XYZ file of C-alpha atoms in Angstrom:
527
model
C 17.248 15.583 -28.748
C 13.755 13.590 -27.468
C 13.517 17.218 -25.111
C 14.071 19.159 -27.866
C 11.511 17.824 -30.005
C 8.551 18.277 -26.847
C 9.556 21.771 -26.316
C 9.232 22.341 -30.432
C 6.031 20.546 -30.267
C 4.904 23.049 -27.125
C 5.628 26.145 -29.042
C 4.127 25.200 -31.976
C 0.968 24.155 -29.716
C 1.211 27.448 -27.606
C 1.351 29.527 -30.950
C -1.117 27.857 -32.821
C -3.364 28.152 -29.958
C -2.619 32.285 -29.692
C -2.740 32.679 -33.652
C -6.317 30.578 -33.417
C -7.771 32.912 -30.601
C -6.393 36.456 -32.074
C -8.513 35.157 -35.572
C -11.324 34.382 -33.988
C -11.882 36.563 -30.822
C -14.745 37.966 -31.876
C -16.883 34.613 -33.204
C -16.393 33.330 -29.813
C -17.621 35.795 -27.322
C -18.486 33.004 -24.647
C -14.857 32.216 -24.470
C -13.913 35.639 -23.998
C -16.253 36.258 -21.247
C -14.833 33.023 -19.232
C -12.002 34.247 -19.558
C -12.581 37.034 -17.936
C -14.428 35.470 -15.158
C -11.623 33.559 -14.349
C -9.653 36.510 -14.006
C -11.497 38.433 -11.399
C -12.975 40.824 -14.080
C -9.482 41.628 -15.779
C -9.975 41.962 -19.667
C -7.046 40.824 -22.365
C -6.177 44.074 -22.618
C -5.229 44.783 -18.781
C -1.930 43.497 -18.886
C -0.633 45.503 -16.737
C -2.256 43.878 -13.395
C -0.318 44.185 -10.247
C 0.279 41.222 -7.591
C 0.897 42.929 -4.648
C -0.307 40.758 -1.746
C 2.548 40.556 0.885
C 1.172 37.327 2.557
C 0.862 35.921 -0.477
C 4.139 33.260 -1.539
C 6.871 34.817 -3.638
C 6.632 34.938 -6.952
C 7.909 32.247 -8.856
C 8.378 33.413 -12.802
C 7.374 30.771 -15.489
C 10.409 29.865 -17.367
C 8.387 29.761 -20.784
C 7.190 33.332 -22.636
C 5.754 31.602 -25.543
C 2.756 33.781 -26.956
C 3.559 36.594 -25.274
C 2.316 35.050 -21.586
C 2.454 37.098 -19.054
C 5.393 36.101 -16.424
C 2.977 36.922 -13.256
C 1.209 34.178 -13.627
C 1.545 31.858 -11.102
C -0.066 28.494 -9.237
C -0.275 29.431 -5.471
C -1.586 25.843 -4.619
C 0.946 24.235 -2.862
C 1.271 19.772 -2.440
C -1.235 19.339 0.443
C -3.743 16.617 2.154
C -7.178 16.756 2.330
C -9.504 14.498 4.439
C -13.126 13.673 3.993
C -16.155 11.324 4.684
C -17.995 9.041 2.738
C -20.780 10.573 0.993
C -19.348 14.604 1.490
C -18.828 16.768 -1.295
C -15.148 17.942 -1.392
C -13.142 20.383 -3.294
C -9.294 20.398 -4.566
C -8.292 23.873 -4.997
C -5.657 25.207 -7.585
C -5.431 28.636 -7.513
C -3.922 30.393 -10.060
C -3.404 34.136 -10.405
C -3.348 36.777 -13.455
C -3.918 33.547 -15.823
C -3.667 34.171 -19.365
C -5.779 33.583 -22.449
C -3.441 31.084 -23.301
C -3.308 29.906 -19.780
C -3.979 25.892 -19.933
C -4.989 23.901 -16.455
C -4.907 20.324 -16.202
C -6.228 17.426 -13.868
C -5.277 14.606 -13.610
C -6.065 11.538 -11.049
C -3.255 9.606 -10.412
C -2.218 9.523 -14.734
C -5.964 9.508 -15.696
C -6.881 12.582 -17.113
C -9.816 14.528 -15.836
C -9.857 17.553 -17.182
C -8.489 20.450 -20.025
C -9.274 23.648 -19.410
C -13.072 23.424 -19.900
C -13.512 19.940 -21.583
C -13.634 17.268 -19.228
C -12.277 13.823 -20.175
C -13.706 12.193 -17.581
C -17.656 10.606 -17.694
C -17.530 10.520 -13.666
C -20.831 12.650 -13.313
C -20.111 13.774 -9.850
C -17.159 15.937 -11.311
C -16.943 19.467 -12.073
C -14.451 22.347 -12.437
C -15.403 25.557 -10.868
C -14.494 29.080 -12.314
C -11.393 29.160 -9.924
C -9.987 26.249 -11.475
C -10.667 24.034 -8.327
C -12.408 20.623 -8.899
C -15.254 19.440 -7.038
C -16.182 15.659 -6.015
C -19.755 15.180 -5.158
C -20.953 12.057 -3.244
C -17.673 11.149 -2.294
C -16.774 7.171 -1.872
C -13.670 5.130 -1.118
C -12.512 5.114 -5.265
C -11.746 8.615 -4.705
C -9.190 7.981 -2.393
C -6.273 8.732 -4.570
C -3.663 11.946 -5.528
C -4.869 14.456 -7.888
C -2.879 16.423 -9.875
C -3.289 20.442 -11.134
C -0.945 21.629 -14.112
C -0.605 24.686 -15.417
C 0.643 25.603 -18.237
C 2.586 27.606 -19.419
C 4.224 28.372 -16.501
C 4.813 24.652 -16.068
C 3.592 24.125 -12.334
C 1.800 21.539 -10.787
C 0.536 20.570 -7.189
C -0.386 17.231 -5.921
C -3.259 17.006 -3.653
C -3.882 13.988 -1.872
C -7.430 13.152 -1.108
C -8.226 10.434 1.634
C -11.641 9.269 2.390
C -12.330 8.138 5.841
C -14.078 4.706 6.132
C -14.203 1.546 7.056
C -11.952 -0.986 4.990
C -12.746 -2.586 2.177
C -11.496 -4.663 -1.106
C -10.185 -7.034 2.183
C -8.610 -10.657 0.281
C -6.448 -13.361 0.391
C -3.728 -13.946 -1.811
C -1.584 -16.644 -2.654
C 1.106 -15.974 -5.358
C -0.881 -13.662 -7.636
C -4.427 -15.761 -7.671
C -7.026 -14.668 -4.934
C -8.367 -17.323 -2.762
C -10.717 -15.406 -0.596
C -13.436 -17.724 0.392
C -11.756 -20.618 -1.192
C -10.220 -23.517 -1.115
C -6.258 -23.480 -1.477
C -4.550 -26.813 -2.068
C -0.937 -26.946 -0.740
C 1.602 -30.066 -1.475
C 3.249 -31.259 1.386
C 6.141 -31.660 -0.729
C 6.378 -27.858 -1.877
C 7.907 -27.223 2.026
C 6.845 -23.814 2.076
C 3.702 -21.203 0.814
C 3.280 -17.689 1.954
C -0.580 -15.883 1.781
C -1.068 -12.778 2.289
C -4.204 -10.373 3.428
C -4.643 -7.220 1.427
C -6.630 -4.520 2.494
C -7.615 -0.827 1.345
C -9.088 1.960 3.569
C -7.983 5.099 5.658
C -6.961 4.699 7.908
C -4.904 2.240 6.877
C -6.511 -1.048 8.203
C -5.145 -3.012 11.233
C -4.487 -6.865 9.972
C -4.746 -9.884 12.367
C -5.043 -13.842 12.041
C -6.543 -16.613 13.462
C -6.155 -20.201 12.568
C -9.061 -22.542 13.063
C -10.724 -19.953 14.647
C -8.082 -18.786 17.065
C -6.116 -15.980 17.187
C -2.855 -16.650 16.043
C -0.453 -15.060 18.827
C 2.900 -14.911 19.079
C 3.398 -18.446 21.441
C 0.847 -19.819 19.492
C 1.810 -19.238 15.985
C 5.207 -20.566 17.110
C 3.406 -24.136 18.579
C 2.049 -24.379 15.014
C 5.011 -23.394 12.822
C 3.471 -20.304 11.679
C 5.268 -17.374 11.087
C 2.999 -13.756 11.054
C 4.836 -10.704 9.510
C 1.753 -7.986 9.929
C -0.529 -9.147 6.631
C 1.618 -11.881 5.902
C 1.501 -15.685 6.801
C 4.204 -18.107 6.101
C 5.245 -21.702 6.839
C 8.556 -22.809 6.053
C 7.902 -26.563 6.835
C 4.545 -28.021 6.005
C 2.869 -30.517 7.790
C -0.256 -32.143 7.617
C -1.529 -30.194 11.105
C -1.211 -26.927 9.201
C -4.352 -27.497 7.090
C -7.670 -25.643 8.142
C -9.550 -22.465 7.798
C -6.882 -19.175 7.877
C -9.319 -16.036 8.524
C -7.468 -12.605 8.084
C -9.025 -9.298 10.051
C -9.026 -5.659 8.831
C -10.202 -3.061 11.241
C -9.397 0.423 11.583
C -11.876 2.425 13.656
C -14.370 2.846 11.181
C -17.063 0.861 11.103
C -17.496 -3.022 11.432
C -14.363 -5.177 11.142
C -14.092 -7.117 7.618
C -12.317 -10.547 7.301
C -11.761 -12.608 4.506
C -10.879 -16.562 5.110
C -9.111 -19.534 2.705
C -9.286 -23.124 3.561
C -5.947 -24.286 3.330
C -5.546 -28.085 2.235
C -2.534 -30.071 2.371
C -1.993 -32.960 0.726
C 0.695 -35.635 1.156
C 2.020 -38.324 -1.230
C 0.145 -41.988 -0.263
C 2.097 -44.677 -0.934
C -0.093 -47.838 -2.174
C 0.543 -50.797 -0.737
C -0.286 -53.961 -3.072
C 0.635 -53.928 -7.140
C 3.787 -53.583 -8.239
C 4.616 -49.835 -9.543
C 4.989 -51.605 -13.103
C 1.636 -53.172 -12.960
C -0.832 -50.932 -15.050
C -3.675 -52.204 -13.411
C -2.498 -49.980 -9.993
C -4.616 -46.779 -10.432
C -2.951 -43.445 -8.811
C -4.498 -41.904 -5.851
C -6.928 -38.520 -6.871
C -4.945 -35.689 -6.340
C -8.030 -33.840 -4.344
C -7.737 -36.761 -1.794
C -6.256 -35.838 1.174
C -6.184 -36.638 5.107
C -9.448 -34.968 6.952
C -8.504 -31.563 8.238
C -10.174 -29.019 10.888
C -11.013 -26.083 9.485
C -12.154 -24.320 12.702
C -12.889 -25.137 16.492
C -12.745 -22.803 19.574
C -10.491 -23.795 22.360
C -12.140 -22.823 25.227
C -15.846 -22.087 25.692
C -17.507 -20.544 28.774
C -20.368 -22.063 30.376
C -22.279 -22.716 33.391
C -23.775 -25.023 35.967
C -27.230 -26.477 34.861
C -26.754 -24.685 31.254
C -26.645 -26.308 28.181
C -23.133 -26.442 26.263
C -22.752 -26.770 22.247
C -19.167 -27.486 20.923
C -18.622 -27.368 17.619
C -16.072 -28.892 14.865
C -15.693 -27.893 11.171
C -13.650 -29.988 8.916
C -13.173 -31.046 5.422
C -12.659 -34.585 4.641
C -11.992 -36.160 0.951
C -12.571 -39.294 0.526
C -15.503 -39.110 3.157
C -15.234 -39.358 6.661
C -15.619 -43.050 7.973
C -16.045 -42.400 11.257
C -17.009 -38.854 13.313
C -16.066 -39.501 16.929
C -16.193 -37.152 19.847
C -14.480 -38.125 23.569
C -14.840 -36.435 26.930
C -11.183 -37.012 27.897
C -10.151 -40.700 27.185
C -14.403 -41.583 27.235
C -15.544 -41.860 23.704
C -19.520 -40.157 24.017
C -23.039 -41.875 22.348
C -26.260 -40.152 22.035
C -27.881 -40.462 25.318
C -30.021 -37.774 27.594
C -27.180 -36.422 28.348
C -25.357 -36.201 24.872
C -26.174 -35.381 21.526
C -24.520 -35.381 18.443
C -25.256 -34.653 14.941
C -23.579 -33.409 11.852
C -24.653 -31.524 8.706
C -23.078 -28.755 6.215
C -22.236 -25.362 7.407
C -21.665 -22.522 4.649
C -18.156 -25.133 2.666
C -17.886 -27.105 5.582
C -18.607 -30.287 7.323
C -19.674 -29.626 10.966
C -20.369 -31.757 14.102
C -21.874 -30.954 16.740
C -21.456 -32.086 20.665
C -24.449 -30.864 23.066
C -24.033 -30.996 26.527
C -26.720 -30.699 28.756
C -27.431 -29.892 32.100
C -23.519 -29.100 32.709
C -22.231 -30.542 35.987
C -18.778 -29.875 37.707
C -17.549 -33.123 36.538
C -18.363 -31.996 32.785
C -15.674 -29.129 33.265
C -13.005 -30.786 31.320
C -11.461 -31.570 27.812
C -13.434 -32.806 24.713
C -11.711 -34.171 21.915
C -13.546 -34.449 18.320
C -11.895 -36.815 15.983
C -12.448 -37.472 12.047
C -11.470 -40.422 10.153
C -11.384 -40.797 6.657
C -9.338 -44.052 4.515
C -6.171 -41.570 4.294
C -5.854 -40.730 8.062
C -7.457 -38.700 11.007
C -7.760 -35.506 12.294
C -8.681 -34.311 16.109
C -9.273 -31.015 17.730
C -9.740 -29.725 21.481
C -12.022 -27.469 23.148
C -12.226 -27.240 27.129
C -15.817 -26.500 29.019
C -15.068 -24.110 31.659
C -16.687 -21.315 34.107
C -13.983 -18.842 33.546
C -14.674 -15.638 31.244
C -13.672 -16.471 27.496
C -10.836 -14.285 25.737
C -11.215 -10.840 25.584
C -11.351 -9.746 21.833
C -10.882 -6.505 20.585
C -14.133 -5.833 18.347
C -13.186 -2.005 17.398
C -11.097 0.582 17.578
C -10.423 4.237 16.564
C -7.591 7.156 17.401
C -8.551 10.739 17.889
C -7.193 13.625 19.864
C -4.363 11.744 21.259
C -6.804 8.590 22.275
C -6.885 5.385 21.567
C -10.821 4.328 22.111
C -10.753 0.518 22.104
C -14.493 -1.802 22.522
C -13.379 -5.541 23.789
C -15.888 -8.109 23.548
C -15.840 -11.390 26.002
C -18.604 -14.125 26.595
C -19.278 -14.935 30.152
C -22.896 -16.748 31.258
C -21.424 -15.141 34.859
C -21.399 -11.653 35.442
C -18.138 -10.193 34.583
C -16.156 -7.737 37.583
C -13.123 -6.409 36.113
C -11.483 -6.032 32.454
C -7.652 -4.928 32.614
C -6.362 -3.547 29.875
C -2.061 -4.198 29.661
C -0.505 -1.978 26.931
C 3.309 -1.246 26.296
C 5.726 0.407 23.863
C 8.410 -1.550 21.634
C 10.846 -1.114 24.897
C 8.570 -0.529 27.779
C 6.967 -2.800 30.049
C 3.341 -3.572 30.107
C 1.017 -0.570 31.955
C -2.378 -2.176 33.554
C -5.559 -0.172 33.327
C -9.488 -1.285 34.449
C -12.182 -0.654 32.433
C -15.620 0.324 34.144
C -18.242 -2.248 33.742
C -21.866 -2.615 34.526
C -24.806 -4.645 33.554
C -25.535 -2.459 30.893
C -22.177 -3.494 28.689
C -24.268 -7.391 28.536
C -25.886 -7.857 25.182
C -29.857 -8.437 26.040
C -30.042 -11.734 24.009
C -26.886 -13.693 24.608
C -23.412 -13.775 27.061
C -21.458 -11.182 25.273
C -20.255 -8.379 27.290
C -18.761 -5.617 25.226
C -16.763 -2.790 27.295
C -15.253 0.436 26.136
C -12.431 2.106 27.179
C -9.943 5.043 25.969
C -6.283 4.437 26.102
C -3.963 8.095 25.902
C -1.198 6.933 23.638
C 1.445 9.120 22.081
C 2.722 8.494 18.401
C 4.851 5.329 18.017
C 4.457 1.780 17.824
C 2.296 0.206 20.968
C 1.185 -3.567 22.034
C -2.261 -4.103 23.911
C -4.066 -6.966 25.481
C -6.370 -7.649 27.753
C -7.920 -10.267 30.089
C -11.216 -10.717 32.115
C -12.515 -11.766 35.210
C -15.693 -12.871 36.522
C -17.338 -14.317 39.723
C -15.522 -17.440 39.155
C -11.893 -15.962 38.365
C -9.844 -14.529 36.344
C -9.481 -16.190 32.381
C -6.511 -18.118 32.241
C -4.606 -15.758 29.657
C -4.990 -12.533 28.370
C -5.791 -12.055 24.769
C -3.036 -11.758 22.522
C -0.942 -8.592 22.000
C -2.416 -6.682 19.215
C 0.745 -4.281 17.450
C -0.566 -0.658 16.985
C 0.961 1.995 14.906
C -0.326 5.108 16.231
C -0.281 7.479 13.130
C 1.710 10.596 12.816
C 2.205 13.428 10.128
C 1.478 11.391 6.580
C 3.922 12.445 4.064
C 2.844 13.131 0.768
C 5.499 11.102 -0.949
C 5.071 7.895 1.122
C 1.138 7.850 0.162
C -0.395 5.928 -2.190
C -3.734 5.510 -3.199
C -6.222 3.115 -1.519
C -4.629 3.130 1.991
C -1.750 1.642 1.167
C 2.071 3.534 1.978
C 5.183 3.189 0.172
C 4.015 2.886 -2.983
C 5.411 6.277 -5.173
C 2.791 7.864 -7.879
C 4.266 7.453 -11.369
C 5.047 10.770 -13.462
C 2.781 11.608 -16.692
C 5.974 11.731 -19.212
C 6.950 15.151 -20.571
C 5.838 13.922 -24.582
C 2.532 12.509 -23.004
C 1.774 16.030 -21.533
C 2.826 18.248 -24.809
C 0.832 16.058 -26.788
C -2.298 16.671 -24.332
C -1.655 20.447 -24.505
C -1.794 20.001 -28.162
C -4.578 18.656 -28.634
C -6.231 20.774 -26.085
C -5.248 23.805 -28.313
C -6.374 22.586 -31.513
C -9.798 21.324 -29.903
C -10.615 24.972 -30.076
C -10.580 25.018 -33.428
C -13.821 22.820 -33.761
């Protein structure tokens, strides 16, 4: 019954449009000339147009002969993907052969109407419609990354064009439930036992997500030791403990531009049992729900230095109530301000910070240091080891083209680097090792960091890659945590969704909605 009504509405619209054009053909020469231009010079009376290009697709006859439409009107554009760059101008085709006076071409961006014939429904000044029905977008930006639809009536044919805009990751955020907690505090009750945070990022190519906790990359071993489960863009904790408090950071990178990060500070609230007045004593004040044991937000596990240099160790922390004691230890030895050591405290962004400066580093100073924060509800500690070996090799950037994975690794080493080994493997293979070429040109001018480039030829599939560095003192203790890569293959249109995500399907515009739009487009010509 609904379909019958829709069909009647369509027929009424097309008949009304046809009669209107016949009655007002002479008062509207502009419309006639435009139709002639779009038909490549064919006038309305030349209805014996022959289409005989053998290289073009076979004719798909329309099922509607409403208003005497020529059954040879065809949409030749097929579903396909167009890639472009930010700030470029791109044209999306909608090739129609033998259009008639009653031919209606409509453009949609997902479900948003852009054009009906020459009538522009979008307020975006960058959009324009060509005489061949093509849609042009100037000064492309990441928001244009979407699925566009060209529909031709009355033959009722459509084509989907997926526009992919290559650019760095954007809209990187960390959510808990449906709430955005990016660069904010997230309070978790320990009695809740479990929580999940999600790192969302848009961009093409699809960004790779990695996680760190308190400044240390979360590899499989570290995550397992801390009771954290990483599932790509999801971070889960199934048994919440006080030591899970701190800064969680997700890093999104896709090989274009600089990586983009988002962070959230997680505070674990445990139940406090008051000792003193009985439970029925109304004078007893319940603890402030915002108060908790201190937590270490961020620190570094290992810091490279050199004999004779000055080293600075940092602890970022949260404490509410205010910390009553902030201490640094070298092994078990408590440290105090002296000619050798300086302890300071200040604020850094939304954290409180304590720093230990070690002057004129000696061999005996190459040990593990502990920062300890104490308040009325408990204490928190973090360890940093000072050494001469290079720091971990971090993947600073990457890109993929022509079968090659291009990587840039960043390593901290005061001493000259001599080697960088890159290890990679497939899902069911053993690690393969390759070396990267290193020279003094790889070192940053004003710092102790080295940036080393290396390309690896990898076919389509899932890969794991890691690296380790060597300086004049030896190899780093461990290689960097393996990062998981999905080398791209052909992107399926059906699985492509706007914003660089996959697995989502585009919603279809209902036939009833299209019928109403078509009728409105025809009636609009009366004015």
